[in-house]
PDB file of C-alpha atoms in Angstrom:
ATOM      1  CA  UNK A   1      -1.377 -16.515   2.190  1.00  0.00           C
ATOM      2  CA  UNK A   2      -0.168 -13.677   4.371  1.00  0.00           C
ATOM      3  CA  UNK A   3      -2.691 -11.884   6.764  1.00  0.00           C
ATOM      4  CA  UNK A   4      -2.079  -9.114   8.541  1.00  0.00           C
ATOM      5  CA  UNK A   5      -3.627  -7.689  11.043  1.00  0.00           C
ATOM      6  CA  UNK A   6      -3.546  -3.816  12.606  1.00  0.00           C
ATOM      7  CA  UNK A   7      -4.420  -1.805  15.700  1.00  0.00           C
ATOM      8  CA  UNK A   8      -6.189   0.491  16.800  1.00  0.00           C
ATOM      9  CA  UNK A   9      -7.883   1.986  13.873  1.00  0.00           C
ATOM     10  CA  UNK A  10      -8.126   5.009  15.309  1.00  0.00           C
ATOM     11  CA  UNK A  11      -5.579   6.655  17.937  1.00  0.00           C
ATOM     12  CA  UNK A  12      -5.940  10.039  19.255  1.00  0.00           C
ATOM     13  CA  UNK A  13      -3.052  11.091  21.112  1.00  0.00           C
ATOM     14  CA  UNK A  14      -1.955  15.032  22.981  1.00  0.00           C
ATOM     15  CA  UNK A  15       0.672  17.045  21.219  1.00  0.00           C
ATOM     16  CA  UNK A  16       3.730  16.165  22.348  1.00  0.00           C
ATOM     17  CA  UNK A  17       2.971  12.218  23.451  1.00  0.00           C
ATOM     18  CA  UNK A  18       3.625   9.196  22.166  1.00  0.00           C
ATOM     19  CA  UNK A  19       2.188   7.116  19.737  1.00  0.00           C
ATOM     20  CA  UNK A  20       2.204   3.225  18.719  1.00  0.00           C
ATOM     21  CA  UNK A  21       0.708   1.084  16.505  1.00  0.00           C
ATOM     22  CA  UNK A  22       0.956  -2.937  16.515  1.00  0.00           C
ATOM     23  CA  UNK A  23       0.534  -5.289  13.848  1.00  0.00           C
ATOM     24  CA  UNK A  24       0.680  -9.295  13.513  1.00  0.00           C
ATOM     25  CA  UNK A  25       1.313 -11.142  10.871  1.00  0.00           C
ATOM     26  CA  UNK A  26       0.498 -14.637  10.232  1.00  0.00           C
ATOM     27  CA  UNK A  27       3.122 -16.474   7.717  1.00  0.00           C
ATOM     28  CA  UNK A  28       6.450 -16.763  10.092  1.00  0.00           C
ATOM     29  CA  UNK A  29       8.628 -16.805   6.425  1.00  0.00           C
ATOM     30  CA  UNK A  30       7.724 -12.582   6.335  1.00  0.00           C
ATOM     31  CA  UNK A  31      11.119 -11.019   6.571  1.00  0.00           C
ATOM     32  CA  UNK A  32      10.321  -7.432   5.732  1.00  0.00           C
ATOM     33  CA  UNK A  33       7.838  -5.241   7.440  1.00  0.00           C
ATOM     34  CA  UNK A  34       7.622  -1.655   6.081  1.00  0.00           C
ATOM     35  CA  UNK A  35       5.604   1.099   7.275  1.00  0.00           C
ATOM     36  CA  UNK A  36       3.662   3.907   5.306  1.00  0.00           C
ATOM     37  CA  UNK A  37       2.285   6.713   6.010  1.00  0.00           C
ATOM     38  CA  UNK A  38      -0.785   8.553   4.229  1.00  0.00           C
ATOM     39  CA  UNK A  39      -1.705  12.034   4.522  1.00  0.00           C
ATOM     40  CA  UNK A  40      -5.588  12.753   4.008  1.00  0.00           C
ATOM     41  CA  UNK A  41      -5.775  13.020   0.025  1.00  0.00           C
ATOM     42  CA  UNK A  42      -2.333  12.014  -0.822  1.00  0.00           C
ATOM     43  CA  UNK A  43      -0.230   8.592  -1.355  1.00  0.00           C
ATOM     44  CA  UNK A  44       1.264   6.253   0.844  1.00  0.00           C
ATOM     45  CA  UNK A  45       5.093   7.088   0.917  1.00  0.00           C
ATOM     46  CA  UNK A  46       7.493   5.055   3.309  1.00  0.00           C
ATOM     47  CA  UNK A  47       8.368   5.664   6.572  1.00  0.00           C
ATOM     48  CA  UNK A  48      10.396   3.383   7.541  1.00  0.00           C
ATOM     49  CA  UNK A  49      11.256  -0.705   7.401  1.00  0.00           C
ATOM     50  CA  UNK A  50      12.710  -3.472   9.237  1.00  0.00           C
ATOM     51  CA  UNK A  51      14.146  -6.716   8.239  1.00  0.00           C
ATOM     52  CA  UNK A  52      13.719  -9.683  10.370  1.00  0.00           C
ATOM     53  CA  UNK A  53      17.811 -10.074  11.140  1.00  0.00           C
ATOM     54  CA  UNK A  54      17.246  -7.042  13.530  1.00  0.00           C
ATOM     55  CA  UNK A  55      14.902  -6.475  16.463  1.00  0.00           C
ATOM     56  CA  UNK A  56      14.475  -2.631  16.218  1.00  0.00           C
ATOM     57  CA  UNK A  57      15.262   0.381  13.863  1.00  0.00           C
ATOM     58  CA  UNK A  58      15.089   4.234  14.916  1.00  0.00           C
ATOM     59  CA  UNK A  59      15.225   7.271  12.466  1.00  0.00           C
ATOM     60  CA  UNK A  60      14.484  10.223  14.906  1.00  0.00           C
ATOM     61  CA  UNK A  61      11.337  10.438  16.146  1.00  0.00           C
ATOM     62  CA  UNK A  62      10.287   6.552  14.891  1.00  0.00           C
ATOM     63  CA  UNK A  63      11.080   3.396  15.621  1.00  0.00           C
ATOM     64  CA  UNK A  64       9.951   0.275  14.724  1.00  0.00           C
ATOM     65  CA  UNK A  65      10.319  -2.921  17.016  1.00  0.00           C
ATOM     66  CA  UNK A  66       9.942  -6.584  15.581  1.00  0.00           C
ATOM     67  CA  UNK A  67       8.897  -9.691  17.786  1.00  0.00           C
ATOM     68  CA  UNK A  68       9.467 -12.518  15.322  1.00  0.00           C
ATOM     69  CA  UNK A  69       8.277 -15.473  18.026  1.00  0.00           C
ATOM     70  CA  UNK A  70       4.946 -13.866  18.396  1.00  0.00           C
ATOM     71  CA  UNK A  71       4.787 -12.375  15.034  1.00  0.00           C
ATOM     72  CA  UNK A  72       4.032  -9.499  16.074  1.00  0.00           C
ATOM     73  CA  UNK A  73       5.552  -5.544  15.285  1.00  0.00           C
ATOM     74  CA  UNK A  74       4.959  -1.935  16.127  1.00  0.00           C
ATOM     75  CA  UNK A  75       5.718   1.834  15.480  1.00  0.00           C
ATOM     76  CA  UNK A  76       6.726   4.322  17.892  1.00  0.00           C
ATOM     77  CA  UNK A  77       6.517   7.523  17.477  1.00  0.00           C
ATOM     78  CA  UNK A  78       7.617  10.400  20.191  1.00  0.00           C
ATOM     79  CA  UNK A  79       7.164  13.993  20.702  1.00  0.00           C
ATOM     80  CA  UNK A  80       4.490  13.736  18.265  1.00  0.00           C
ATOM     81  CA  UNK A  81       3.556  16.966  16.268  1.00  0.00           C
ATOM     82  CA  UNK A  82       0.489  18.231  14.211  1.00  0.00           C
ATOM     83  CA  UNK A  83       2.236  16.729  11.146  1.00  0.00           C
ATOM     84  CA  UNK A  84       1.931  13.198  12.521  1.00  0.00           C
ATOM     85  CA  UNK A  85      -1.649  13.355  11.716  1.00  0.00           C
ATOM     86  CA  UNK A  86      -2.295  10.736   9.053  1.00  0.00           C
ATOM     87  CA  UNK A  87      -3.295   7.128   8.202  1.00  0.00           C
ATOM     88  CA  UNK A  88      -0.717   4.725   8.827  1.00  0.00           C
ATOM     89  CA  UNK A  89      -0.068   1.144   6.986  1.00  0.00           C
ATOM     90  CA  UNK A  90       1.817  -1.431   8.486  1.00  0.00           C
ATOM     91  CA  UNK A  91       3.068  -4.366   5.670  1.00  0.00           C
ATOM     92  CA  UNK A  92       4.839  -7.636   5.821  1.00  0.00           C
ATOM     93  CA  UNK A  93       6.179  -9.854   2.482  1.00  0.00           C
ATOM     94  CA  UNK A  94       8.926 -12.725   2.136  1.00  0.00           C
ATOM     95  CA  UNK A  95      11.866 -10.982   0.378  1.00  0.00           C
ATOM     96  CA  UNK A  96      13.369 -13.591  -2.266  1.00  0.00           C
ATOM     97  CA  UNK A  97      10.250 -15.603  -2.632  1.00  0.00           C
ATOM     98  CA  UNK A  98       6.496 -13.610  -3.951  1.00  0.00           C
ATOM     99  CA  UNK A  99       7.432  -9.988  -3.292  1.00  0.00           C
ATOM    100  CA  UNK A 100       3.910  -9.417  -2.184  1.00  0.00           C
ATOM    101  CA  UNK A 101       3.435  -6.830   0.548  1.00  0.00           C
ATOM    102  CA  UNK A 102       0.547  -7.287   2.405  1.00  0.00           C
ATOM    103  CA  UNK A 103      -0.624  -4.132   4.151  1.00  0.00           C
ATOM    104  CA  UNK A 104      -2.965  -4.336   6.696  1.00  0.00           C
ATOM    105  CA  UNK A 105      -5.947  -1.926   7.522  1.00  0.00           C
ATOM    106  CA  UNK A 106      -4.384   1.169   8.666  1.00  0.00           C
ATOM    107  CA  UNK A 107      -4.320   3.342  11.807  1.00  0.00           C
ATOM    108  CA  UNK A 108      -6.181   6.793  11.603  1.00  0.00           C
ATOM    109  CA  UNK A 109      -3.769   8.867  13.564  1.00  0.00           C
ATOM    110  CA  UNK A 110      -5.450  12.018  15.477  1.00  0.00           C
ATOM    111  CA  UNK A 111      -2.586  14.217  17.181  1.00  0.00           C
ATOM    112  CA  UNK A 112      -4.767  16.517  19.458  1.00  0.00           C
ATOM    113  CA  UNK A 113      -3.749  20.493  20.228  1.00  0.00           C
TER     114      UNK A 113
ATOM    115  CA  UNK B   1      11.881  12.210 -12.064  1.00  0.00           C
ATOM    116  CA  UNK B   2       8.522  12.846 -12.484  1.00  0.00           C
ATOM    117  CA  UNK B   3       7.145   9.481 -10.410  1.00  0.00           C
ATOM    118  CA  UNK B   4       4.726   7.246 -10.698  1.00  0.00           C
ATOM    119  CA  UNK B   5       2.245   8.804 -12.918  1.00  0.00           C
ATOM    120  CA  UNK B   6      -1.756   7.557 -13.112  1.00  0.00           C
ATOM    121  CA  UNK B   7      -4.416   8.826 -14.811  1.00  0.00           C
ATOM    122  CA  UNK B   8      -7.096   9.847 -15.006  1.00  0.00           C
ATOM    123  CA  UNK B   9      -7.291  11.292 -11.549  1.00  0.00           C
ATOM    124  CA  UNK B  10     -11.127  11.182 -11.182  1.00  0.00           C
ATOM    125  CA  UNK B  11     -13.572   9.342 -12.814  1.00  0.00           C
ATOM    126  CA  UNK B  12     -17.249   9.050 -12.850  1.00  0.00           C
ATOM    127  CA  UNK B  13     -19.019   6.707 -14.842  1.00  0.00           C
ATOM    128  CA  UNK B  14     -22.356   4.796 -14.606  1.00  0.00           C
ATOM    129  CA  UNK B  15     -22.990   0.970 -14.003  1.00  0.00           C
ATOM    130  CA  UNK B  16     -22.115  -1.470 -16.914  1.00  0.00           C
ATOM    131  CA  UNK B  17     -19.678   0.851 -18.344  1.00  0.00           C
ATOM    132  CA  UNK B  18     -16.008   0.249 -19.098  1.00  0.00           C
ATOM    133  CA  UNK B  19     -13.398   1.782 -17.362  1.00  0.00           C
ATOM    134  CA  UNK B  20      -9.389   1.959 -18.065  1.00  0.00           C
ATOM    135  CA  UNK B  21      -6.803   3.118 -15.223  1.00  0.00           C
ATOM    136  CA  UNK B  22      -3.506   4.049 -16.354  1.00  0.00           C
ATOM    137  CA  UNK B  23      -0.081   3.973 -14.989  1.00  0.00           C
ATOM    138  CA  UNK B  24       3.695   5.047 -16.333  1.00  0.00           C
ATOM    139  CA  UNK B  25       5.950   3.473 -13.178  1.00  0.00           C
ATOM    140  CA  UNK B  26       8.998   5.448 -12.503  1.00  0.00           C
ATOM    141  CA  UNK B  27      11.564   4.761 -15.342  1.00  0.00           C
ATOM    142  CA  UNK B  28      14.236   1.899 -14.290  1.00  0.00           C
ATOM    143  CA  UNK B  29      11.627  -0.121 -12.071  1.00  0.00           C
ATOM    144  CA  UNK B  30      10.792  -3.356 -12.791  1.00  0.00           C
ATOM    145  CA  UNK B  31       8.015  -4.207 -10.848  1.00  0.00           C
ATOM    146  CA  UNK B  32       4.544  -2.815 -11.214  1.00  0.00           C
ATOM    147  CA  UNK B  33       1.680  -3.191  -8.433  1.00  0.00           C
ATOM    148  CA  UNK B  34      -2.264  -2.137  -8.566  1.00  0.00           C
ATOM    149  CA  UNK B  35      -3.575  -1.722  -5.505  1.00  0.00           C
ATOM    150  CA  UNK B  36      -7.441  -1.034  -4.473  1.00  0.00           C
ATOM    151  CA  UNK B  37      -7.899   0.925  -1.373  1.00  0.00           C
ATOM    152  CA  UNK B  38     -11.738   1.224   0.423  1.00  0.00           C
ATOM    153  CA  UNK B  39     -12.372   2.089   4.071  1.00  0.00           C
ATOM    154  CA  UNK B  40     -13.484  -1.107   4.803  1.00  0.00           C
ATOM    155  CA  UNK B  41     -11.149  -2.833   3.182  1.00  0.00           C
ATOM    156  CA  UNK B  42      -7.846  -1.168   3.250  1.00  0.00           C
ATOM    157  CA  UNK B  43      -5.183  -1.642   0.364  1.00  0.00           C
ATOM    158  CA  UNK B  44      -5.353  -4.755  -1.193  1.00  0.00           C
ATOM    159  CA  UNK B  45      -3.389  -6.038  -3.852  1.00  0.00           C
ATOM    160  CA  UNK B  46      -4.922  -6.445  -6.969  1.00  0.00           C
ATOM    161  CA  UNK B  47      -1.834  -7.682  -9.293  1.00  0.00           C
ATOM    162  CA  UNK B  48       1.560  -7.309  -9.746  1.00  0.00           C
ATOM    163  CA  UNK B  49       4.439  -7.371 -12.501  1.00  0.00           C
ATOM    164  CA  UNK B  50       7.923  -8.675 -12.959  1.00  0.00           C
ATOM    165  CA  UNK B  51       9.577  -7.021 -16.271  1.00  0.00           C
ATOM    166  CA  UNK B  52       5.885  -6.844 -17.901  1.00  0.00           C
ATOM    167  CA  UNK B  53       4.989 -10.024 -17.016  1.00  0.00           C
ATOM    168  CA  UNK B  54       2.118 -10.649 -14.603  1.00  0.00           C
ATOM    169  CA  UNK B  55       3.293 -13.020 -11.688  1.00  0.00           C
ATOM    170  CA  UNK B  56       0.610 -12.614  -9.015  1.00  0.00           C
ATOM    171  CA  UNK B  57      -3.221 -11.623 -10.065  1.00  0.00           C
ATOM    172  CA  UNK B  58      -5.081 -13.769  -7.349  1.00  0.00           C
ATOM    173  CA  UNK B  59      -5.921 -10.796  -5.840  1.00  0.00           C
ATOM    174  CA  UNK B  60      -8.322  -9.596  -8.754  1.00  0.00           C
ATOM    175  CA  UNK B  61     -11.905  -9.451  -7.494  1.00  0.00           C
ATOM    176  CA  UNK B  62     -13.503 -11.209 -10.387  1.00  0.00           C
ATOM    177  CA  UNK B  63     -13.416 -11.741 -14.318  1.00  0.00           C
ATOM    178  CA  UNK B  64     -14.390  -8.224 -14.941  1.00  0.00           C
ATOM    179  CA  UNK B  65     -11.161  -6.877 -13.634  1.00  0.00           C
ATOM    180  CA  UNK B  66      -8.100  -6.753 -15.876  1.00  0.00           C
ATOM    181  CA  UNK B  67      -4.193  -6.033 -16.002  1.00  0.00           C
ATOM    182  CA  UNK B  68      -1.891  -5.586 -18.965  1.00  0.00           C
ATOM    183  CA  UNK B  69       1.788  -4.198 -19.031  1.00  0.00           C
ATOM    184  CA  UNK B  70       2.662  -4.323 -22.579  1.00  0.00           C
ATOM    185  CA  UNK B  71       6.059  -2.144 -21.715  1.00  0.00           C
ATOM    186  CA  UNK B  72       8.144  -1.040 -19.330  1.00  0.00           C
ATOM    187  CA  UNK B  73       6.616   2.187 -19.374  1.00  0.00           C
ATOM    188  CA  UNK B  74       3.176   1.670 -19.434  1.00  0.00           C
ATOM    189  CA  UNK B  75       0.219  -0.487 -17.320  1.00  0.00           C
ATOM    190  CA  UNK B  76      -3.533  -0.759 -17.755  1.00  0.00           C
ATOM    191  CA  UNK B  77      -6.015  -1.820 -15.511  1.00  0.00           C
ATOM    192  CA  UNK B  78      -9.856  -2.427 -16.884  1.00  0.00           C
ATOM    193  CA  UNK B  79     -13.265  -3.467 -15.165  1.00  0.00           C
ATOM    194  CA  UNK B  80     -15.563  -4.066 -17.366  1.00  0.00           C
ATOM    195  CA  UNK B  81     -18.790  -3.626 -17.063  1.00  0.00           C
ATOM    196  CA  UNK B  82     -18.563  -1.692 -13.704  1.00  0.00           C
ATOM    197  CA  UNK B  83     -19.999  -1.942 -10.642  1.00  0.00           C
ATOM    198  CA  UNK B  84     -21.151   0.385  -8.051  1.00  0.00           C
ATOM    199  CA  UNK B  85     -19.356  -1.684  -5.781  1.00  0.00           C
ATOM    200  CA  UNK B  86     -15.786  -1.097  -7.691  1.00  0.00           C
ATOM    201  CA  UNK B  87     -16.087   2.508  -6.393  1.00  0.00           C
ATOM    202  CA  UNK B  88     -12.829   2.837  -4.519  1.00  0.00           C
ATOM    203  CA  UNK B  89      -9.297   4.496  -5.062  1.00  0.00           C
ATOM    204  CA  UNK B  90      -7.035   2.607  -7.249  1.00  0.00           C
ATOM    205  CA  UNK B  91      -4.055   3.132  -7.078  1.00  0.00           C
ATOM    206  CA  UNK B  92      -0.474   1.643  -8.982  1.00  0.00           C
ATOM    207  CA  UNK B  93       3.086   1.376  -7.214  1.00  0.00           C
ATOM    208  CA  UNK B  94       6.495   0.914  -8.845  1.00  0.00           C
ATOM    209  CA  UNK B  95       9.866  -0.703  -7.471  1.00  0.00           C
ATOM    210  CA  UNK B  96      13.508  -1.493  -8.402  1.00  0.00           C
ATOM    211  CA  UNK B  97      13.682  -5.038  -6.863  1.00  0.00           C
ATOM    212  CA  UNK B  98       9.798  -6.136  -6.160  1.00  0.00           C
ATOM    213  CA  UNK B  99      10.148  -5.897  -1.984  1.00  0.00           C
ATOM    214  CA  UNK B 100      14.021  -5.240  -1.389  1.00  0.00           C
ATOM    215  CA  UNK B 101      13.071  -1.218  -2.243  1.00  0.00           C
ATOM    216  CA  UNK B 102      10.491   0.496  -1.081  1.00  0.00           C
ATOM    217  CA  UNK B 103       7.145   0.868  -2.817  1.00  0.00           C
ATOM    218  CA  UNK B 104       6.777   4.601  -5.180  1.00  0.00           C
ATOM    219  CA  UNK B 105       2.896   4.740  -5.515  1.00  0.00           C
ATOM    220  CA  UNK B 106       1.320   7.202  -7.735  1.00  0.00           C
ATOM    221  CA  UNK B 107      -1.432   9.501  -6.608  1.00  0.00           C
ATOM    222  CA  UNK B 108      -3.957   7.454  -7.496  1.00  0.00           C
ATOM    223  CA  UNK B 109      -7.102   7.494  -9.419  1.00  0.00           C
ATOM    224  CA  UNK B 110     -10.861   7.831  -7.459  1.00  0.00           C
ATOM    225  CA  UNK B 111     -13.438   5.848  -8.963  1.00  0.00           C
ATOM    226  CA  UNK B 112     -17.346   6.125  -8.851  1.00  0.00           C
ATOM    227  CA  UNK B 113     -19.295   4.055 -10.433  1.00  0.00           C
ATOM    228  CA  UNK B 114     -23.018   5.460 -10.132  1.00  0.00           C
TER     229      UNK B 114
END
């Protein structure tokens, strides 16, 4: 089955820096790779997807990129703020077929003052 | 609309006892995930459900875990007995189309199983 794999585990980044996260993923049929975010106590809520007919999606400060040779994608974030700080989950599935996402570990996301 | 709604919230309960998560998806969904979430392990997928029906429970740790959805409105997950080691936050997810919308989870209920 799907395996997906995330890093760092922990970032720490300044106020005002960037940010990103990678992820692989190992069955090349994935075709949807959404991103959550999960504020200390609370749920996971979206962020943001891609589907694998593009190579990159931006909603202000975010972006995510998508490398479908190497299986491989990432979040961006810029000008990061205080209310960046959070756990983030990167997840592939294969639209049309099992509709399983498959998150992987998460990223503990420290934005420094 | 009110959510995804789980409850209880907390529990605490001691080894060998039965437990019973709830969950009421968001009204119109018809799919219905449990997910476990542990530091070491992440979120991992438990179960899910297509229009009540279970399609995927391979992800269920072992015999003492399970998943019913006998409506639309309404899902049940039960681990019985329980284990210390099924302390963890469990929590349950709703979507239109299974992965063409995004995921709604609920806020989830902590277990701790002494």
């Amino acid at each position: 089955g799907e395996n997906v794999e995330q890093h760092p585990s922990t970032l720490s980044v300044q106020e005002g820096d960037s940010a990103v996260i990678k992820c692989t993923y190992s069955d090349s049929a994935s075709n949807y790779f959404p991103w959550y975010k999960q504020e200390l106590g609370k749920r996971p809520q979206l962020i943001i997807d891609i589907r694998s007919n593009v190579g990159e999606k931006k909603d202000q400060r975010i972006a995510v990129t998508l490398n479908k040779t190497a299986k491989h994608f990432s979040l961006h974030i810029t000008e990061t703020q205080p209310e960046d700080s959070a756990v983030y989950f990167c997840a592939a599935s294969i639209m049309n077929r099992d509709d399983k996402i498959i998150f992987g570990k998460g990223t503990r996301l420290h934005i420094l003052p | 609309d009110a959510g995804v709604i789980q409850s209880p919230r907390h529990e605490v309960t001691e080894m060998g006892q039965e437990v019973t998560l709830r969950c009421k998806p968001i009204s119109g969904h018809d799919y219905l995930f449990w997910y476990r979430q542990t530091m070491m392990r992440g979120l991992e997928l438990l179960i899910y459900f297509n229009n009540n029906v279970p399609i995927d429970d391979s992800g269920m740790p072992e015999d003492r875990f399970s998943a019913k959805m006998p409506n639309a409105s309404f899902s049940t997950l039960k681990i019985q007995p329980s284990e210390p080691r099924d302390s963890a936050v469990y929590f349950c997810a709703s979507s239109w189309t299974g992965t063409h919308s995004p995921l709604h989870f609920g806020n989830g209920t902590r277990l701790t199983v002494t």
